[in-house]
Amino acid sequence: MSTPGEDRAAVVTGSASGIGRAVVERLVSDGWQVLGVDLEAAEDLKGAETLGADLTTREGNRAAVDTALEAFGRIDLVVPNAGFQHVSPVADFPEDRWDALLQILLTSPFLLAKYAWPSLVEAPRGGRFIPIASAHALAASPYKAGYVSAKHGVLGLVKTLALEGAAQNVTAAAVCPAYVRTPLVEKQIADQAKAHGISEDRVIEEVILTPHAVKRLIEPSEVADVVAFLTTPAGSTFTGVPVTMDMGWTAR
């Protein structure tokens, strides 16, 4: 019996750690050929090709697509995941951080979709575009103007790509998790514990997870499981939509 990803190829960005690494590992285990892209290539991603590229540039995004096509001869799936966070009141928000956030969180997914589109259209079992968005694509938090704006933009991009891809057997869906146990979040926990003079456990429950109805962090592997489902035939029914896994955040 063939594996779910047999003879299919994917590009996953932000693959060195956290959600991106978990997605790469899950796809590889399912038989996919995978190119993991990060600012510095993660050489320890077993079973995957890796590439170091600056995804805030057009050249970096082009290199990601070209490298995958050279290695695999095709691209069936793109998972834009690379990103970072900056927390600041809008009056003090550094303009260069705004620019960088939009470049990596919104412009990079657009460029990856643009450059990979011909291959996605040709994918025998249908092309998939599955960016890792956030609950912040659906709801806002103070002091995160750049991140929230970019993630809302990603959802708009997904809706547009779904309409354009409908007649070409390409689907687009944005995975929208709440707080995930990633290095990005763990750093926030440590910083908040120090700032508030409380334990990291208290920070998780009283600060980080305040918007969650279910008071726990999501594991990266759980996000990877959702991505894997969206690559299945049943997953093709999800297009132009957020796939929300937010622990009850947006139910409020």
Coordinates of C-alpha atoms in Angstrom, one line a residue:
M1 CA 0.0 0.0 0.0
S2 CA 1.4 3.4 -0.9
T3 CA 2.0 6.0 1.7
P4 CA -0.1 9.2 1.7
G5 CA 2.6 11.4 0.4
E6 CA 4.2 9.0 -2.0
D7 CA 5.5 10.7 -5.2
R8 CA 4.6 14.1 -3.8
A9 CA 6.9 17.0 -2.9
A10 CA 6.5 19.9 -0.4
V11 CA 8.2 23.2 0.5
V12 CA 8.0 24.1 4.2
T13 CA 9.5 27.3 5.5
G14 CA 10.6 28.1 9.1
S15 CA 11.7 24.5 9.2
A16 CA 14.6 24.7 11.7
S17 CA 12.4 24.5 14.8
G18 CA 8.9 24.6 16.2
I19 CA 5.9 24.1 13.9
G20 CA 7.9 24.0 10.7
R21 CA 10.2 21.2 12.0
A22 CA 7.2 19.2 13.2
V23 CA 5.5 19.6 9.8
V24 CA 8.6 18.5 7.9
E25 CA 9.0 15.5 10.2
R26 CA 5.4 14.5 9.8
L27 CA 5.4 14.8 6.0
V28 CA 8.7 12.9 5.7
S29 CA 7.1 10.1 7.9
D30 CA 4.2 10.1 5.5
G31 CA 6.5 9.5 2.5
W32 CA 6.7 13.1 1.1
Q33 CA 9.8 14.5 -0.5
V34 CA 10.4 17.7 1.5
L35 CA 12.5 20.8 1.2
G36 CA 12.8 22.6 4.6
V37 CA 13.8 26.3 4.3
D38 CA 15.1 28.5 7.0
L39 CA 17.5 31.5 7.3
E40 CA 20.1 28.8 8.0
A41 CA 19.7 25.3 6.7
A42 CA 18.8 22.8 9.4
E43 CA 21.2 20.0 8.5
D44 CA 19.7 17.7 11.2
L45 CA 16.3 17.3 9.5
K46 CA 16.4 13.6 8.7
G47 CA 14.9 12.6 5.4
A48 CA 14.5 16.1 4.1
E49 CA 16.4 18.4 1.8
T50 CA 17.3 21.7 3.4
L51 CA 18.1 25.2 2.2
G52 CA 19.2 28.4 3.9
A53 CA 17.5 31.4 2.4
D54 CA 16.4 34.9 3.4
L55 CA 12.7 34.9 2.9
T56 CA 12.3 38.6 3.4
T57 CA 13.7 38.9 -0.1
R58 CA 12.3 38.0 -3.5
E59 CA 15.5 36.1 -4.3
G60 CA 15.2 33.9 -1.2
N61 CA 11.6 32.9 -2.0
R62 CA 12.6 32.2 -5.6
A63 CA 15.5 30.1 -4.5
A64 CA 13.2 28.0 -2.3
V65 CA 10.9 27.2 -5.2
D66 CA 13.7 26.7 -7.7
T67 CA 15.6 24.4 -5.3
A68 CA 12.6 22.2 -4.7
L69 CA 11.9 22.0 -8.4
E70 CA 15.5 21.1 -9.1
A71 CA 15.5 18.4 -6.4
F72 CA 12.1 16.9 -6.9
G73 CA 10.9 18.0 -10.3
R74 CA 7.6 19.1 -8.9
I75 CA 5.9 20.9 -6.0
D76 CA 2.5 19.6 -4.7
L77 CA 2.4 21.5 -1.4
V78 CA 3.6 24.8 0.0
V79 CA 3.6 25.4 3.7
P80 CA 4.6 29.0 4.5
N81 CA 5.4 29.0 8.2
A82 CA 8.5 31.3 8.8
G83 CA 8.0 34.2 11.0
F84 CA 8.8 36.1 14.2
Q85 CA 7.0 38.4 16.7
H86 CA 7.5 41.9 17.8
V87 CA 5.6 43.4 20.8
S88 CA 5.3 47.2 21.0
P89 CA 2.6 49.9 21.3
V90 CA 1.7 51.3 17.9
A91 CA 3.1 54.7 18.8
D92 CA 6.5 53.2 19.5
F93 CA 6.4 50.3 16.9
P94 CA 9.6 50.4 15.0
E95 CA 9.0 50.9 11.3
D96 CA 11.7 48.5 10.3
R97 CA 10.1 45.8 12.4
W98 CA 6.7 46.5 10.7
D99 CA 8.4 46.2 7.3
A100 CA 10.2 42.9 8.3
L101 CA 7.1 41.4 9.8
L102 CA 5.0 42.0 6.6
Q103 CA 7.9 40.8 4.4
I104 CA 8.2 37.4 6.2
L105 CA 4.6 36.8 7.2
L106 CA 2.7 38.1 4.2
T107 CA 4.9 38.9 1.2
S108 CA 6.8 35.6 1.5
P109 CA 3.6 33.5 1.3
F110 CA 2.5 35.5 -1.7
L111 CA 5.8 35.1 -3.5
L112 CA 5.9 31.4 -2.7
A113 CA 2.4 31.0 -4.1
K114 CA 3.3 33.0 -7.2
Y115 CA 6.5 31.2 -8.0
A116 CA 5.1 27.7 -7.2
W117 CA 1.7 28.2 -8.8
P118 CA 2.5 26.5 -12.2
S119 CA 3.7 23.4 -10.4
L120 CA 0.8 23.4 -8.0
V121 CA -1.6 23.6 -10.9
E122 CA 0.1 20.5 -12.5
A123 CA 0.0 18.4 -9.3
P124 CA -1.8 15.2 -10.3
R125 CA -3.6 14.9 -7.0
G126 CA -4.2 18.6 -6.6
G127 CA -2.0 21.4 -5.4
R128 CA -2.1 22.5 -1.8
F129 CA -1.2 25.9 -0.3
I130 CA -1.4 25.7 3.5
P131 CA 0.2 28.6 5.4
I132 CA 0.5 28.5 9.1
A133 CA -1.5 31.6 10.1
S134 CA -2.7 32.1 13.7
A135 CA -5.7 32.8 15.9
H136 CA -4.4 36.3 15.3
A137 CA -5.7 36.0 11.7
L138 CA -9.1 36.1 13.3
A139 CA -8.7 38.2 16.5
A140 CA -6.4 40.9 17.7
S141 CA -4.2 41.4 20.7
P142 CA -2.7 44.8 21.8
Y143 CA 0.9 45.7 21.0
K144 CA 1.1 43.2 18.1
A145 CA 0.1 45.5 15.2
G146 CA 2.5 44.1 12.7
Y147 CA 1.9 40.4 13.5
V148 CA -1.9 40.7 13.6
S149 CA -2.1 42.8 10.4
A150 CA 0.1 40.3 8.5
K151 CA -1.8 37.3 9.7
H152 CA -5.1 38.9 8.7
G153 CA -3.5 39.5 5.3
V154 CA -2.6 35.9 5.0
L155 CA -6.2 34.8 5.4
G156 CA -7.2 37.3 2.7
L157 CA -4.5 35.8 0.4
V158 CA -5.8 32.3 1.1
K159 CA -9.3 33.3 0.2
T160 CA -8.1 34.8 -3.1
L161 CA -5.9 31.8 -4.0
A162 CA -8.8 29.5 -3.3
L163 CA -11.0 31.3 -5.8
E164 CA -8.3 31.5 -8.4
G165 CA -7.3 27.8 -7.8
A166 CA -10.8 26.3 -7.8
A167 CA -10.9 25.5 -11.5
Q168 CA -7.3 24.3 -11.5
N169 CA -7.5 21.8 -8.6
V170 CA -5.5 23.9 -6.2
T171 CA -6.8 24.5 -2.7
A172 CA -5.7 27.0 -0.1
A173 CA -6.4 26.9 3.6
A174 CA -4.9 28.7 6.6
V175 CA -4.1 26.8 9.7
C176 CA -4.9 29.1 12.6
P177 CA -3.6 27.8 16.0
A178 CA -3.6 29.5 19.3
Y179 CA -0.4 29.5 21.3
V180 CA 1.9 26.6 20.4
R181 CA 4.8 25.3 22.4
T182 CA 7.5 26.8 20.2
P183 CA 10.9 28.5 20.9
L184 CA 9.1 31.8 20.1
V185 CA 6.5 31.3 22.8
E186 CA 8.9 29.7 25.3
K187 CA 11.0 32.9 25.1
Q188 CA 7.9 35.0 25.8
I189 CA 7.2 32.8 28.8
A190 CA 10.7 33.3 30.2
D191 CA 10.6 37.0 29.5
Q192 CA 7.2 37.5 31.1
A193 CA 8.2 35.5 34.2
K194 CA 11.1 37.8 34.7
A195 CA 9.1 40.9 34.1
H196 CA 6.3 40.0 36.4
G197 CA 8.4 38.2 39.0
I198 CA 6.3 35.1 38.9
S199 CA 6.9 31.4 37.9
E200 CA 6.8 30.3 34.3
D201 CA 3.8 28.0 35.1
R202 CA 1.9 31.1 36.3
V203 CA 2.8 33.0 33.2
I204 CA 1.5 30.2 31.0
E205 CA -1.9 30.2 32.8
E206 CA -2.3 33.8 33.8
V207 CA -0.7 35.7 30.9
I208 CA 0.0 33.6 27.8
L209 CA -3.2 31.4 27.9
T210 CA -5.6 34.2 29.0
P211 CA -7.5 34.1 25.7
H212 CA -7.6 30.2 25.7
A213 CA -10.8 28.5 27.0
V214 CA -8.7 25.4 27.3
K215 CA -5.6 26.2 29.4
R216 CA -2.8 24.5 27.7
L217 CA -0.4 25.1 24.9
I218 CA -0.8 23.3 21.6
E219 CA 2.0 21.0 20.6
P220 CA 3.8 21.5 17.3
S221 CA 3.0 17.9 16.4
E222 CA -0.8 18.7 16.7
V223 CA -0.4 21.5 14.1
A224 CA 1.5 19.1 11.9
D225 CA -1.3 16.6 12.1
V226 CA -3.8 19.1 10.9
V227 CA -1.5 20.0 7.9
A228 CA -1.2 16.3 7.1
F229 CA -5.0 15.9 7.1
L230 CA -5.4 18.9 4.8
T231 CA -3.2 17.1 2.2
T232 CA -5.6 14.1 2.1
P233 CA -8.6 13.8 -0.3
A234 CA -10.9 14.8 2.6
G235 CA -8.7 17.8 3.2
S236 CA -9.4 19.1 -0.3
T237 CA -12.9 20.2 0.9
F238 CA -11.2 23.0 3.0
T239 CA -10.4 25.9 0.8
G240 CA -10.6 29.6 1.2
V241 CA -11.0 29.2 5.0
P242 CA -9.2 29.3 8.3
V243 CA -8.8 25.9 9.9
T244 CA -9.1 27.1 13.4
M245 CA -7.4 25.2 16.3
D246 CA -7.6 27.9 18.9
M247 CA -8.5 26.2 22.2
G248 CA -11.8 28.2 22.3
W249 CA -10.1 31.6 21.8
T250 CA -12.4 33.0 19.2
A251 CA -15.5 31.5 20.8
R252 CA -15.5 34.5 23.2

